[in-house]
């Protein structure tokens, strides 16, 4: 079917919301873009003149495409080299979607996206549609072909799983930035003790290299183990410079709405370290260094003003 200009415009009006939904469901910007493009092909093949509410129709199509993708993604991740982490999105990326409420901001945080990996595809879909986009349980039931009661039950179960895995209470943005700056100073001091003081006792550190960049297959657990790892990570060496392609600059910024450090070499993002900052200290350090998952971050970095680096020739 040939779409009219108006038909294409109707789809494009829905695209930002569709991309934001797909990203939360899949944890991958590139896969989200593919899913939205597939939804467009379904739109192109439909009798769009009879579709009264394009957003509802497209959300149903997209969500089911993502559910199919999640099922196959689980099989792929069983053979993934090392730890799997979501693709980080830097400040200003439109795929981050709505951020008007605490629930919307939290739903796209790096910590919650990592926790969503524990949910079944169906639980993840209900949680995202309800918590991040405010769909009613009646609407979700229609999208996922459930009963309204089933949607409510799945949501409460999913929310409980996410809450159980979350760290303690959040701190405000200004306080979080101060902690990040202190963290970087401690990490580059060459000493373990300053880092231990900033970390919670049960802190964890996870890295995703995707088999393309060295990253430990198991997470570091406990403040001392994490501090020792970070002290070594931030110790400059010629081998590290060769690995990343030259001297790196480190900036303090936000990724997925939370505090982060971004390592840049010649304008290319080579690492995004997302810090989960709580009132008790830094509870988690999640380091994305898989180059395949940093291509969008590099494009976003080039398109924004990021100020001066906090650290030069970091590695």
CSV table of C-alpha atoms in Angstrom, one decimal:
chain,number,residue,atom,x,y,z
A,1,UNK,CA,0.0,0.0,0.0
A,2,UNK,CA,1.3,3.5,-0.9
A,3,UNK,CA,1.2,5.8,2.1
A,4,UNK,CA,0.2,9.5,1.6
A,5,UNK,CA,2.2,12.3,3.1
A,6,UNK,CA,-0.4,12.6,5.9
A,7,UNK,CA,-0.1,8.8,6.6
A,8,UNK,CA,3.7,9.2,7.0
A,9,UNK,CA,3.3,12.3,9.2
A,10,UNK,CA,0.9,10.4,11.4
A,11,UNK,CA,3.5,7.7,11.9
A,12,UNK,CA,6.4,10.3,12.5
A,13,UNK,CA,4.3,12.0,15.1
A,14,UNK,CA,4.3,8.7,17.1
A,15,UNK,CA,8.0,7.8,16.4
A,16,UNK,CA,9.6,9.5,19.5
A,17,UNK,CA,7.3,7.7,21.8
A,18,UNK,CA,7.7,4.4,20.0
A,19,UNK,CA,11.5,4.7,20.1
A,20,UNK,CA,11.4,5.5,23.9
A,21,UNK,CA,9.1,2.4,24.5
A,22,UNK,CA,11.3,0.1,22.4
A,23,UNK,CA,14.5,1.3,24.1
A,24,UNK,CA,13.1,0.6,27.6
A,25,UNK,CA,11.9,-2.8,26.4
A,26,UNK,CA,15.1,-3.9,24.6
A,27,UNK,CA,17.9,-2.0,26.4
A,28,UNK,CA,19.4,-1.3,23.0
A,29,UNK,CA,19.1,1.8,21.0
A,30,UNK,CA,20.0,0.1,17.7
A,31,UNK,CA,17.5,-2.7,18.3
A,32,UNK,CA,14.9,-0.1,19.2
A,33,UNK,CA,15.4,1.7,15.9
A,34,UNK,CA,15.1,-1.6,14.1
A,35,UNK,CA,11.9,-2.4,15.9
A,36,UNK,CA,10.4,1.0,15.1
A,37,UNK,CA,11.3,0.6,11.5
A,38,UNK,CA,9.6,-2.8,11.4
A,39,UNK,CA,6.5,-1.1,12.9
A,40,UNK,CA,6.6,1.4,10.1
A,41,UNK,CA,6.6,-1.4,7.5
A,42,UNK,CA,3.6,-2.9,9.3
A,43,UNK,CA,1.9,0.5,9.1
A,44,UNK,CA,2.8,0.7,5.4
A,45,UNK,CA,1.1,-2.6,4.8
A,46,UNK,CA,-2.1,-1.8,6.8
A,47,UNK,CA,-5.3,-0.1,5.8
A,48,UNK,CA,-4.3,3.0,7.7
A,49,UNK,CA,-7.4,4.9,6.7
A,50,UNK,CA,-9.4,2.6,9.0
A,51,UNK,CA,-7.0,3.1,12.0
A,52,UNK,CA,-8.7,5.6,14.2
A,53,UNK,CA,-6.0,5.9,16.9
A,54,UNK,CA,-2.5,5.4,15.3
A,55,UNK,CA,-0.6,5.6,18.5
A,56,UNK,CA,-2.6,2.8,20.1
A,57,UNK,CA,-2.3,0.6,17.0
A,58,UNK,CA,1.4,1.2,16.6
A,59,UNK,CA,2.1,0.7,20.3
A,60,UNK,CA,0.4,-2.7,20.1
A,61,UNK,CA,2.4,-3.7,17.0
A,62,UNK,CA,5.7,-2.4,18.4
A,63,UNK,CA,5.3,-4.0,21.8
A,64,UNK,CA,4.7,-7.4,20.3
A,65,UNK,CA,7.6,-6.9,17.9
A,66,UNK,CA,9.8,-6.2,21.0
A,67,UNK,CA,8.4,-9.2,22.9
A,68,UNK,CA,9.5,-11.4,20.0
A,69,UNK,CA,12.9,-9.7,20.0
A,70,UNK,CA,13.3,-10.2,23.7
A,71,UNK,CA,12.6,-13.9,23.4
A,72,UNK,CA,15.5,-14.3,20.8
A,73,UNK,CA,17.7,-11.8,22.7
A,74,UNK,CA,17.6,-14.1,25.8
A,75,UNK,CA,19.0,-16.9,23.7
A,76,UNK,CA,21.7,-14.7,22.3
A,77,UNK,CA,22.7,-13.4,25.7
A,78,UNK,CA,23.3,-16.9,26.9
A,79,UNK,CA,26.3,-17.0,24.5
A,80,UNK,CA,27.3,-13.3,25.1
A,81,UNK,CA,30.9,-12.9,26.0
A,82,UNK,CA,31.1,-11.6,29.6
A,83,UNK,CA,28.5,-9.4,31.3
A,84,UNK,CA,25.7,-7.8,29.4
A,85,UNK,CA,24.7,-4.2,30.1
A,86,UNK,CA,22.2,-1.9,28.4
A,87,UNK,CA,23.3,0.6,25.8
A,88,UNK,CA,23.8,3.9,27.6
A,89,UNK,CA,22.1,7.1,26.3
A,90,UNK,CA,23.7,10.4,27.1
A,91,UNK,CA,22.0,13.6,28.2
A,92,UNK,CA,19.7,15.1,25.5
A,93,UNK,CA,19.2,11.9,23.6
A,94,UNK,CA,15.5,12.0,22.4
A,95,UNK,CA,15.2,8.2,22.9
A,96,UNK,CA,15.3,8.8,26.6
A,97,UNK,CA,11.6,9.8,26.2
A,98,UNK,CA,9.4,11.5,28.8
A,99,UNK,CA,11.0,12.6,32.1
A,100,UNK,CA,8.1,14.5,33.7
A,101,UNK,CA,7.6,12.3,36.6
A,102,UNK,CA,9.9,10.4,39.0
A,103,UNK,CA,8.6,7.1,37.7
A,104,UNK,CA,9.4,8.1,34.1
A,105,UNK,CA,12.9,9.2,35.0
A,106,UNK,CA,13.6,6.1,37.0
A,107,UNK,CA,12.3,3.7,34.3
A,108,UNK,CA,15.1,4.7,32.0
A,109,UNK,CA,17.8,4.9,34.6
A,110,UNK,CA,20.7,2.6,33.9
A,111,UNK,CA,20.2,0.8,37.2
A,112,UNK,CA,16.6,0.0,36.5
A,113,UNK,CA,17.3,-1.0,32.9
A,114,UNK,CA,19.8,-3.5,34.2
A,115,UNK,CA,17.3,-4.8,36.7
A,116,UNK,CA,14.6,-5.2,34.0
A,117,UNK,CA,16.8,-8.0,32.5
A,118,UNK,CA,15.6,-10.1,35.4
A,119,UNK,CA,12.0,-9.9,34.3
A,120,UNK,CA,10.2,-12.1,31.8
A,121,UNK,CA,9.4,-10.3,28.5
A,122,UNK,CA,5.8,-10.0,29.5
A,123,UNK,CA,6.6,-8.6,32.9
A,124,UNK,CA,9.0,-6.1,31.3
A,125,UNK,CA,6.3,-5.0,28.8
A,126,UNK,CA,3.7,-4.4,31.5
A,127,UNK,CA,6.1,-2.6,33.8
A,128,UNK,CA,7.4,-0.3,31.0
A,129,UNK,CA,3.9,0.6,29.6
A,130,UNK,CA,2.5,1.2,33.0
A,131,UNK,CA,5.4,2.8,35.0
A,132,UNK,CA,7.0,4.8,32.2
A,133,UNK,CA,4.2,5.7,29.9
A,134,UNK,CA,1.1,5.7,32.1
A,135,UNK,CA,-1.0,3.3,30.1
A,136,UNK,CA,-4.0,2.0,32.0
A,137,UNK,CA,-4.3,-1.7,32.8
A,138,UNK,CA,-7.2,-1.8,30.4
A,139,UNK,CA,-5.1,-0.4,27.6
A,140,UNK,CA,-2.2,-2.8,28.5
A,141,UNK,CA,-4.6,-5.7,28.5
A,142,UNK,CA,-5.6,-4.7,24.9
A,143,UNK,CA,-2.0,-4.3,23.8
A,144,UNK,CA,-0.8,-7.7,25.2
A,145,UNK,CA,-4.1,-9.7,24.9
A,146,UNK,CA,-4.4,-10.1,28.6
A,147,UNK,CA,-7.2,-9.6,31.1
A,148,UNK,CA,-7.1,-6.4,33.0
A,149,UNK,CA,-6.7,-8.3,36.3
A,150,UNK,CA,-3.8,-10.2,34.8
A,151,UNK,CA,-2.1,-7.0,33.8
A,152,UNK,CA,-2.5,-5.6,37.4
A,153,UNK,CA,-1.0,-8.8,38.9
A,154,UNK,CA,1.9,-8.9,36.5
A,155,UNK,CA,2.7,-5.2,37.1
A,156,UNK,CA,2.7,-5.6,40.9
A,157,UNK,CA,5.0,-8.7,40.6
A,158,UNK,CA,7.3,-6.9,38.2
A,159,UNK,CA,7.5,-3.7,40.4
A,160,UNK,CA,8.3,-5.8,43.4
A,161,UNK,CA,11.1,-7.6,41.6
A,162,UNK,CA,12.6,-4.2,40.5
A,163,UNK,CA,12.2,-2.7,44.0
A,164,UNK,CA,13.8,-5.7,45.6
A,165,UNK,CA,16.9,-5.3,43.4
A,166,UNK,CA,17.2,-1.5,43.8
A,167,UNK,CA,19.6,0.3,46.1
A,168,UNK,CA,18.7,2.6,48.8
A,169,UNK,CA,17.2,6.1,48.5
A,170,UNK,CA,18.4,8.4,45.7
A,171,UNK,CA,20.2,11.7,46.3
A,172,UNK,CA,19.6,14.9,44.4
A,173,UNK,CA,21.5,15.8,41.2
A,174,UNK,CA,23.9,18.4,42.8
A,175,UNK,CA,24.9,16.0,45.6
A,176,UNK,CA,25.3,13.2,43.0
A,177,UNK,CA,27.7,15.3,40.9
A,178,UNK,CA,29.8,16.1,44.0
A,179,UNK,CA,30.1,12.4,44.8
A,180,UNK,CA,31.1,11.7,41.1
A,181,UNK,CA,33.8,14.4,41.3
A,182,UNK,CA,35.0,12.9,44.6
A,183,UNK,CA,34.9,9.5,43.0
A,184,UNK,CA,37.1,10.5,40.1
A,185,UNK,CA,39.6,12.2,42.4
A,186,UNK,CA,39.7,9.1,44.6
A,187,UNK,CA,40.0,6.7,41.7
A,188,UNK,CA,43.0,8.6,40.3
A,189,UNK,CA,44.8,9.1,43.7
A,190,UNK,CA,46.5,5.7,43.5
A,191,UNK,CA,45.1,4.7,46.9
A,192,UNK,CA,42.3,2.3,47.8
A,193,UNK,CA,41.1,3.9,51.0
A,194,UNK,CA,39.5,7.0,49.5
A,195,UNK,CA,37.5,4.8,47.2
A,196,UNK,CA,36.3,2.5,49.9
A,197,UNK,CA,35.0,5.4,51.8
A,198,UNK,CA,32.8,6.5,48.9
A,199,UNK,CA,31.4,3.0,48.2
A,200,UNK,CA,28.7,1.2,50.0
A,201,UNK,CA,29.8,-2.0,51.8
A,202,UNK,CA,28.0,-4.2,49.3
A,203,UNK,CA,29.0,-2.2,46.2
A,204,UNK,CA,29.3,-4.0,42.8
A,205,UNK,CA,31.2,-3.2,39.6
A,206,UNK,CA,30.2,-4.7,36.3
A,207,UNK,CA,31.8,-4.2,32.9
A,208,UNK,CA,30.5,-5.0,29.4
A,209,UNK,CA,33.2,-5.4,26.7
A,210,UNK,CA,31.2,-7.7,24.5
A,211,UNK,CA,34.3,-9.8,23.8
A,212,UNK,CA,35.8,-6.8,21.9
A,213,UNK,CA,37.3,-4.9,24.8
A,214,UNK,CA,38.7,-6.7,27.9
A,215,UNK,CA,36.2,-6.8,30.7
A,216,UNK,CA,35.9,-9.2,33.6
A,217,UNK,CA,33.4,-12.0,33.1
A,218,UNK,CA,32.2,-11.8,36.7
A,219,UNK,CA,31.2,-8.7,38.7
A,220,UNK,CA,33.4,-7.4,41.5
A,221,UNK,CA,31.6,-7.5,44.8
A,222,UNK,CA,32.2,-5.6,48.0
A,223,UNK,CA,33.7,-2.2,48.6
A,224,UNK,CA,37.4,-3.3,48.9
A,225,UNK,CA,37.3,-5.5,45.7
A,226,UNK,CA,35.6,-2.7,43.7
A,227,UNK,CA,38.1,-0.1,45.0
A,228,UNK,CA,41.1,-2.2,44.1
A,229,UNK,CA,39.7,-2.8,40.6
A,230,UNK,CA,39.0,0.9,40.1
A,231,UNK,CA,42.4,1.9,41.3
A,232,UNK,CA,44.0,-0.3,38.7
A,233,UNK,CA,41.5,0.8,36.0
A,234,UNK,CA,42.4,4.5,36.4
A,235,UNK,CA,46.2,3.9,36.6
A,236,UNK,CA,47.6,5.2,33.3
A,237,UNK,CA,49.6,2.9,31.1
A,238,UNK,CA,50.9,2.8,27.5
A,239,UNK,CA,49.1,-0.5,27.0
A,240,UNK,CA,45.7,1.1,27.9
A,241,UNK,CA,46.4,4.0,25.5
A,242,UNK,CA,47.1,1.6,22.7
A,243,UNK,CA,44.0,-0.3,23.5
A,244,UNK,CA,41.7,2.7,23.3
A,245,UNK,CA,43.6,4.4,20.5
A,246,UNK,CA,45.3,7.2,22.3
A,247,UNK,CA,45.2,9.4,25.4
A,248,UNK,CA,41.7,9.7,26.8
A,249,UNK,CA,39.8,12.6,28.4
A,250,UNK,CA,37.2,12.0,31.1
A,251,UNK,CA,34.1,14.1,31.5
A,252,UNK,CA,31.4,14.2,34.2
A,253,UNK,CA,28.0,14.1,32.6
A,254,UNK,CA,24.7,12.2,32.8
A,255,UNK,CA,23.7,8.9,31.1
A,256,UNK,CA,20.1,7.7,31.3
A,257,UNK,CA,19.4,10.5,33.7
A,258,UNK,CA,22.0,9.5,36.2
A,259,UNK,CA,25.6,10.6,37.0
A,260,UNK,CA,28.2,9.2,34.7
A,261,UNK,CA,31.8,9.5,33.6
A,262,UNK,CA,32.5,9.5,29.8
A,263,UNK,CA,35.9,8.6,28.4
A,264,UNK,CA,36.6,10.1,25.0
A,265,UNK,CA,39.5,9.6,22.6
A,266,UNK,CA,39.7,11.9,19.6
A,267,UNK,CA,36.0,12.7,19.8
A,268,UNK,CA,35.1,9.0,20.0
A,269,UNK,CA,33.3,7.7,23.2
A,270,UNK,CA,35.3,4.7,24.4
A,271,UNK,CA,33.6,4.2,27.7
A,272,UNK,CA,30.6,5.2,29.7
A,273,UNK,CA,30.7,4.5,33.4
A,274,UNK,CA,27.3,4.9,35.1
A,275,UNK,CA,27.4,5.3,38.9
A,276,UNK,CA,24.5,4.4,41.1
A,277,UNK,CA,24.7,7.0,43.8
A,278,UNK,CA,22.6,6.5,47.0
A,279,UNK,CA,22.4,8.3,50.3
A,280,UNK,CA,24.9,5.7,51.7
A,281,UNK,CA,27.4,6.1,48.9
A,282,UNK,CA,28.1,4.6,45.4
A,283,UNK,CA,26.2,1.3,45.3
A,284,UNK,CA,27.1,0.2,41.8
A,285,UNK,CA,29.6,1.0,39.0
A,286,UNK,CA,28.5,-0.1,35.6
A,287,UNK,CA,31.0,0.3,32.8
A,288,UNK,CA,30.0,0.1,29.2
A,289,UNK,CA,33.0,-0.3,26.9
A,290,UNK,CA,31.6,-2.5,24.1
A,291,UNK,CA,32.3,-0.3,21.0
A,292,UNK,CA,29.1,-1.6,19.3
A,293,UNK,CA,27.1,-0.1,22.2
A,294,UNK,CA,28.8,3.3,22.1
A,295,UNK,CA,28.2,4.4,18.5
A,296,UNK,CA,25.1,6.3,19.3
A,297,UNK,CA,26.8,7.9,22.4
A,298,UNK,CA,29.6,9.1,20.1
A,299,UNK,CA,27.1,10.7,17.7
A,300,UNK,CA,25.3,12.3,20.6
A,301,UNK,CA,28.5,13.5,22.1
A,302,UNK,CA,29.6,15.2,18.9
A,303,UNK,CA,26.2,17.0,18.7
A,304,UNK,CA,26.3,18.6,22.2
A,305,UNK,CA,28.4,21.0,24.2
A,306,UNK,CA,30.1,19.0,27.0
A,307,UNK,CA,32.5,21.6,28.5
A,308,UNK,CA,36.0,20.9,29.6
A,309,UNK,CA,37.2,17.4,30.7
A,310,UNK,CA,37.6,16.8,34.4
A,311,UNK,CA,40.6,14.6,33.7
A,312,UNK,CA,43.0,14.5,30.7
A,313,UNK,CA,45.2,11.6,29.7
A,314,UNK,CA,43.3,9.5,32.1
A,315,UNK,CA,44.5,6.1,30.9
